[in-house]
Amino acid sequence: MFATVIGALNEGFVQTLKLFFVTLLGALPLGLIICWGSMNRFPPLRWLCRFVVWVIRGTPLMLQLFVIFYVPGMIPGFENPWPAGDSGRFIAASVTFILNYACYFSEIYRGGIQGVPKGQQEAGQVLGMTRGQIFFHVTLLQMIKRIVPPMSNEVITLLKDTALAGVISLQELLWAGEAFLKSSHGYRGLLWPLFFTGVYYLVFNGLLTLLLGRLEKKLDYFS
């Protein structure tokens, strides 16, 4: 029994890790693009980006999963974009998580950029640097130091939020543990696998905390 449960939890944890890393790979650069749009001097683009951020941050992630996964297939004359089976669920969950976290990351980026003293940007202009050079060589480096603590919190939250993907039947870690409570692999009414999933979350979150803490210390030279 124990080997069966651990095997199922390991499979679920792999799915959780895949969703976690795919979200980070997509949300980190997309968040920077949304941040650029929300700070752009072109009003329509600026207000569009801010409206999207407002909607995403103002609605539950679980609701967004339902909308993105189910609604396209309910629109008459519109073909469901998600493939059948687990691959479709994973893609829909990835799109939802990337969009959600990109909006949160964009606000963290914006706060970090606005926290850099304008005098340093003006100094770059005096030296004849272009806008791009000022951003990448002056603003971005100092922004990274400022955003590491809030970004660390969001990354840790992301790992726990992956459990919400179970609402569209994506077989992630918590879903795998809960399956033994209902009926899975010939077992039913087993509660301990569900609690055992907490060990996986705690261990991986502990590793993330250590890694992000070391990153923050390495960036101390920006202080």
mmCIF file of C-alpha atoms in Angstrom:
data_model
loop_
_atom_site.group_PDB
_atom_site.id
_atom_site.type_symbol
_atom_site.label_atom_id
_atom_site.label_comp_id
_atom_site.label_asym_id
_atom_site.label_seq_id
_atom_site.Cartn_x
_atom_site.Cartn_y
_atom_site.Cartn_z
ATOM 1 C CA MET A 1 0.000 0.000 0.000
ATOM 2 C CA PHE A 2 2.720 2.473 0.997
ATOM 3 C CA ALA A 3 4.625 1.952 -2.261
ATOM 4 C CA THR A 4 1.429 2.466 -4.267
ATOM 5 C CA VAL A 5 0.611 5.710 -2.464
ATOM 6 C CA ILE A 6 4.150 7.093 -2.781
ATOM 7 C CA GLY A 7 4.231 6.208 -6.473
ATOM 8 C CA ALA A 8 0.960 8.064 -7.082
ATOM 9 C CA LEU A 9 2.114 11.065 -5.055
ATOM 10 C CA ASN A 10 5.399 11.167 -6.951
ATOM 11 C CA GLU A 11 3.520 11.251 -10.247
ATOM 12 C CA GLY A 12 1.346 14.069 -8.953
ATOM 13 C CA PHE A 13 4.375 15.959 -7.682
ATOM 14 C CA VAL A 14 6.028 15.748 -11.112
ATOM 15 C CA GLN A 15 2.909 17.335 -12.608
ATOM 16 C CA THR A 16 3.013 20.018 -9.920
ATOM 17 C CA LEU A 17 6.666 20.781 -10.672
ATOM 18 C CA LYS A 18 5.966 20.963 -14.410
ATOM 19 C CA LEU A 19 3.175 23.487 -13.853
ATOM 20 C CA PHE A 20 5.349 25.436 -11.394
ATOM 21 C CA PHE A 21 8.346 25.804 -13.727
ATOM 22 C CA VAL A 22 6.285 26.416 -16.880
ATOM 23 C CA THR A 23 4.462 29.202 -15.039
ATOM 24 C CA LEU A 24 7.710 30.839 -13.965
ATOM 25 C CA LEU A 25 9.231 30.580 -17.449
ATOM 26 C CA GLY A 26 6.172 32.234 -18.973
ATOM 27 C CA ALA A 27 5.116 34.680 -16.266
ATOM 28 C CA LEU A 28 8.485 36.306 -15.527
ATOM 29 C CA PRO A 29 9.040 37.749 -19.045
ATOM 30 C CA LEU A 30 5.327 38.342 -19.685
ATOM 31 C CA GLY A 31 5.092 40.283 -16.433
ATOM 32 C CA LEU A 32 7.876 42.571 -17.624
ATOM 33 C CA ILE A 33 6.021 43.168 -20.904
ATOM 34 C CA ILE A 34 2.784 43.974 -19.057
ATOM 35 C CA CYS A 35 4.726 46.268 -16.737
ATOM 36 C CA TRP A 36 6.170 48.100 -19.737
ATOM 37 C CA GLY A 37 2.664 48.449 -21.176
ATOM 38 C CA SER A 38 1.172 49.716 -17.908
ATOM 39 C CA MET A 39 3.881 52.404 -17.698
ATOM 40 C CA ASN A 40 3.788 53.295 -21.391
ATOM 41 C CA ARG A 41 3.142 56.891 -22.409
ATOM 42 C CA PHE A 42 0.559 55.760 -24.989
ATOM 43 C CA PRO A 43 -2.719 56.037 -23.002
ATOM 44 C CA PRO A 44 -4.774 53.276 -24.734
ATOM 45 C CA LEU A 45 -2.009 50.700 -24.203
ATOM 46 C CA ARG A 46 -1.390 51.855 -20.644
ATOM 47 C CA TRP A 47 -5.049 51.664 -19.629
ATOM 48 C CA LEU A 48 -5.581 48.347 -21.416
ATOM 49 C CA CYS A 49 -2.700 46.747 -19.490
ATOM 50 C CA ARG A 50 -3.900 48.231 -16.214
ATOM 51 C CA PHE A 51 -7.438 47.014 -16.881
ATOM 52 C CA VAL A 52 -6.207 43.465 -17.516
ATOM 53 C CA VAL A 53 -4.141 43.559 -14.325
ATOM 54 C CA TRP A 54 -7.144 44.869 -12.380
ATOM 55 C CA VAL A 55 -9.405 42.072 -13.655
ATOM 56 C CA ILE A 56 -6.880 39.291 -13.042
ATOM 57 C CA ARG A 57 -5.892 40.501 -9.581
ATOM 58 C CA GLY A 58 -9.502 41.173 -8.645
ATOM 59 C CA THR A 59 -10.887 37.704 -9.441
ATOM 60 C CA PRO A 60 -10.049 34.306 -7.897
ATOM 61 C CA LEU A 61 -7.532 32.101 -9.670
ATOM 62 C CA MET A 62 -9.971 29.197 -9.372
ATOM 63 C CA LEU A 63 -12.616 31.152 -11.301
ATOM 64 C CA GLN A 64 -10.049 31.994 -13.987
ATOM 65 C CA LEU A 65 -9.260 28.283 -14.364
ATOM 66 C CA PHE A 66 -12.948 27.509 -14.889
ATOM 67 C CA VAL A 67 -13.390 30.320 -17.408
ATOM 68 C CA ILE A 68 -10.278 29.582 -19.478
ATOM 69 C CA PHE A 69 -10.796 25.810 -19.524
ATOM 70 C CA TYR A 70 -14.564 25.535 -19.969
ATOM 71 C CA VAL A 71 -15.895 28.729 -21.563
ATOM 72 C CA PRO A 72 -14.175 28.511 -25.006
ATOM 73 C CA GLY A 73 -15.884 25.175 -25.677
ATOM 74 C CA MET A 74 -19.287 26.657 -24.785
ATOM 75 C CA ILE A 75 -19.181 29.454 -27.355
ATOM 76 C CA PRO A 76 -21.290 28.534 -30.439
ATOM 77 C CA GLY A 77 -19.184 28.194 -33.565
ATOM 78 C CA PHE A 78 -15.947 28.364 -31.579
ATOM 79 C CA GLU A 79 -13.796 25.249 -31.407
ATOM 80 C CA ASN A 80 -12.367 24.291 -28.034
ATOM 81 C CA PRO A 81 -8.640 25.140 -28.231
ATOM 82 C CA TRP A 82 -7.583 22.631 -25.593
ATOM 83 C CA PRO A 83 -6.596 19.080 -26.615
ATOM 84 C CA ALA A 84 -8.480 16.217 -25.006
ATOM 85 C CA GLY A 85 -7.175 14.512 -21.880
ATOM 86 C CA ASP A 86 -4.474 15.527 -19.424
ATOM 87 C CA SER A 87 -2.467 17.462 -22.028
ATOM 88 C CA GLY A 88 -5.382 19.829 -22.618
ATOM 89 C CA ARG A 89 -5.904 20.337 -18.911
ATOM 90 C CA PHE A 90 -2.219 21.032 -18.400
ATOM 91 C CA ILE A 91 -2.064 23.563 -21.234
ATOM 92 C CA ALA A 92 -5.188 25.368 -19.984
ATOM 93 C CA ALA A 93 -3.835 25.428 -16.431
ATOM 94 C CA SER A 94 -0.460 26.717 -17.674
ATOM 95 C CA VAL A 95 -2.067 29.539 -19.664
ATOM 96 C CA THR A 96 -4.187 30.531 -16.662
ATOM 97 C CA PHE A 97 -1.313 30.455 -14.195
ATOM 98 C CA ILE A 98 1.045 32.327 -16.524
ATOM 99 C CA LEU A 99 -1.480 35.115 -17.122
ATOM 100 C CA ASN A 100 -2.386 35.329 -13.427
ATOM 101 C CA TYR A 101 1.161 35.471 -12.104
ATOM 102 C CA ALA A 102 2.385 37.712 -14.917
ATOM 103 C CA CYS A 103 -0.078 40.359 -13.720
ATOM 104 C CA TYR A 104 1.154 40.065 -10.132
ATOM 105 C CA PHE A 105 4.788 40.107 -11.264
ATOM 106 C CA SER A 106 4.118 43.197 -13.399
ATOM 107 C CA GLU A 107 3.060 45.176 -10.339
ATOM 108 C CA ILE A 108 6.166 44.044 -8.465
ATOM 109 C CA TYR A 109 8.312 45.082 -11.435
ATOM 110 C CA ARG A 110 6.558 48.452 -11.597
ATOM 111 C CA GLY A 111 7.153 49.095 -7.910
ATOM 112 C CA GLY A 112 10.811 48.151 -8.275
ATOM 113 C CA ILE A 113 11.319 50.416 -11.284
ATOM 114 C CA GLN A 114 9.586 53.357 -9.655
ATOM 115 C CA GLY A 115 11.714 52.805 -6.557
ATOM 116 C CA VAL A 116 14.919 53.570 -8.450
ATOM 117 C CA PRO A 117 15.834 57.262 -7.917
ATOM 118 C CA LYS A 118 15.151 59.347 -11.015
ATOM 119 C CA GLY A 119 18.440 61.125 -10.499
ATOM 120 C CA GLN A 120 20.304 58.025 -11.598
ATOM 121 C CA GLN A 121 18.291 57.814 -14.799
ATOM 122 C CA GLU A 122 18.950 61.493 -15.444
ATOM 123 C CA ALA A 123 22.642 60.857 -14.890
ATOM 124 C CA GLY A 124 22.497 58.203 -17.601
ATOM 125 C CA GLN A 125 20.916 60.694 -19.974
ATOM 126 C CA VAL A 126 23.694 63.185 -19.235
ATOM 127 C CA LEU A 127 26.224 60.500 -20.138
ATOM 128 C CA GLY A 128 24.517 60.079 -23.508
ATOM 129 C CA MET A 129 22.916 56.688 -22.796
ATOM 130 C CA THR A 130 19.814 55.665 -24.714
ATOM 131 C CA ARG A 131 16.529 54.727 -22.991
ATOM 132 C CA GLY A 132 17.302 51.055 -23.492
ATOM 133 C CA GLN A 133 20.809 51.381 -22.069
ATOM 134 C CA ILE A 134 19.520 53.285 -19.050
ATOM 135 C CA PHE A 135 16.886 50.637 -18.399
ATOM 136 C CA PHE A 136 19.162 47.596 -18.718
ATOM 137 C CA HIS A 137 22.349 49.039 -17.205
ATOM 138 C CA VAL A 138 20.953 51.348 -14.527
ATOM 139 C CA THR A 139 17.292 50.698 -13.690
ATOM 140 C CA LEU A 140 17.028 46.920 -14.165
ATOM 141 C CA LEU A 141 20.011 45.985 -12.010
ATOM 142 C CA GLN A 142 18.806 48.049 -9.061
ATOM 143 C CA MET A 143 15.208 46.914 -9.587
ATOM 144 C CA ILE A 144 16.230 43.259 -9.182
ATOM 145 C CA LYS A 145 17.556 43.907 -5.679
ATOM 146 C CA ARG A 146 14.298 45.597 -4.666
ATOM 147 C CA ILE A 147 11.956 42.973 -6.062
ATOM 148 C CA VAL A 148 13.627 39.790 -4.764
ATOM 149 C CA PRO A 149 11.729 39.682 -1.396
ATOM 150 C CA PRO A 150 8.212 40.193 -2.859
ATOM 151 C CA MET A 151 9.007 37.934 -5.803
ATOM 152 C CA SER A 152 10.165 35.244 -3.393
ATOM 153 C CA ASN A 153 6.798 35.374 -1.637
ATOM 154 C CA GLU A 154 4.958 35.053 -4.953
ATOM 155 C CA VAL A 155 7.113 32.102 -6.048
ATOM 156 C CA ILE A 156 6.397 30.244 -2.809
ATOM 157 C CA THR A 157 2.692 31.037 -3.158
ATOM 158 C CA LEU A 158 2.787 29.748 -6.730
ATOM 159 C CA LEU A 159 3.877 26.290 -5.600
ATOM 160 C CA LYS A 160 0.913 26.063 -3.238
ATOM 161 C CA ASP A 161 -1.503 27.540 -5.779
ATOM 162 C CA THR A 162 -0.761 24.712 -8.220
ATOM 163 C CA ALA A 163 -3.142 22.652 -6.074
ATOM 164 C CA LEU A 164 -6.003 24.731 -7.518
ATOM 165 C CA ALA A 165 -5.431 23.095 -10.908
ATOM 166 C CA GLY A 166 -7.219 20.070 -9.492
ATOM 167 C CA VAL A 167 -10.545 21.865 -10.034
ATOM 168 C CA ILE A 168 -10.221 21.090 -13.764
ATOM 169 C CA SER A 169 -9.099 17.531 -12.911
ATOM 170 C CA LEU A 170 -5.400 18.085 -13.557
ATOM 171 C CA GLN A 171 -3.742 15.264 -11.640
ATOM 172 C CA GLU A 172 -1.299 17.306 -9.579
ATOM 173 C CA LEU A 173 0.015 16.454 -6.104
ATOM 174 C CA LEU A 174 -3.018 17.325 -3.975
ATOM 175 C CA TRP A 175 -5.360 15.679 -6.462
ATOM 176 C CA ALA A 176 -3.271 12.492 -6.224
ATOM 177 C CA GLY A 177 -3.514 12.498 -2.424
ATOM 178 C CA GLU A 178 -7.227 13.243 -2.405
ATOM 179 C CA ALA A 179 -7.871 10.400 -4.862
ATOM 180 C CA PHE A 180 -7.089 7.838 -2.155
ATOM 181 C CA LEU A 181 -9.761 9.392 0.051
ATOM 182 C CA LYS A 182 -12.359 8.872 -2.667
ATOM 183 C CA SER A 183 -11.209 5.797 -4.569
ATOM 184 C CA SER A 184 -7.874 5.104 -6.238
ATOM 185 C CA HIS A 185 -5.749 2.055 -7.019
ATOM 186 C CA GLY A 186 -8.245 -0.166 -5.218
ATOM 187 C CA TYR A 187 -8.148 1.868 -1.991
ATOM 188 C CA ARG A 188 -10.860 4.061 -0.493
ATOM 189 C CA GLY A 189 -11.144 6.186 2.639
ATOM 190 C CA LEU A 190 -7.390 6.612 3.144
ATOM 191 C CA LEU A 191 -6.804 9.971 4.820
ATOM 192 C CA TRP A 192 -3.077 9.816 5.486
ATOM 193 C CA PRO A 193 -2.001 10.193 1.809
ATOM 194 C CA LEU A 194 -3.780 13.542 1.724
ATOM 195 C CA PHE A 195 -1.832 14.801 4.746
ATOM 196 C CA PHE A 196 1.369 13.283 3.400
ATOM 197 C CA THR A 197 1.180 15.668 0.438
ATOM 198 C CA GLY A 198 2.018 18.403 2.953
ATOM 199 C CA VAL A 199 5.476 16.864 3.362
ATOM 200 C CA TYR A 200 6.166 17.341 -0.342
ATOM 201 C CA TYR A 201 5.076 20.978 -0.225
ATOM 202 C CA LEU A 202 7.056 21.685 2.944
ATOM 203 C CA VAL A 203 10.272 20.117 1.660
ATOM 204 C CA PHE A 204 10.192 21.852 -1.713
ATOM 205 C CA ASN A 205 9.147 25.170 -0.184
ATOM 206 C CA GLY A 206 12.042 24.820 2.255
ATOM 207 C CA LEU A 207 14.456 24.380 -0.639
ATOM 208 C CA LEU A 208 12.955 27.377 -2.436
ATOM 209 C CA THR A 209 13.290 29.507 0.701
ATOM 210 C CA LEU A 210 16.968 28.590 1.039
ATOM 211 C CA LEU A 211 17.737 29.265 -2.627
ATOM 212 C CA LEU A 212 15.887 32.586 -2.710
ATOM 213 C CA GLY A 213 17.521 33.617 0.572
ATOM 214 C CA ARG A 214 20.970 32.968 -0.887
ATOM 215 C CA LEU A 215 20.032 34.948 -3.994
ATOM 216 C CA GLU A 216 18.977 37.897 -1.836
ATOM 217 C CA LYS A 217 22.312 37.812 0.036
ATOM 218 C CA LYS A 218 24.251 37.749 -3.233
ATOM 219 C CA LEU A 219 22.459 40.910 -4.321
ATOM 220 C CA ASP A 220 23.452 42.787 -1.163
ATOM 221 C CA TYR A 221 26.090 44.724 -3.112
ATOM 222 C CA PHE A 222 23.278 46.842 -4.560
ATOM 223 C CA SER A 223 22.482 48.159 -1.068
#
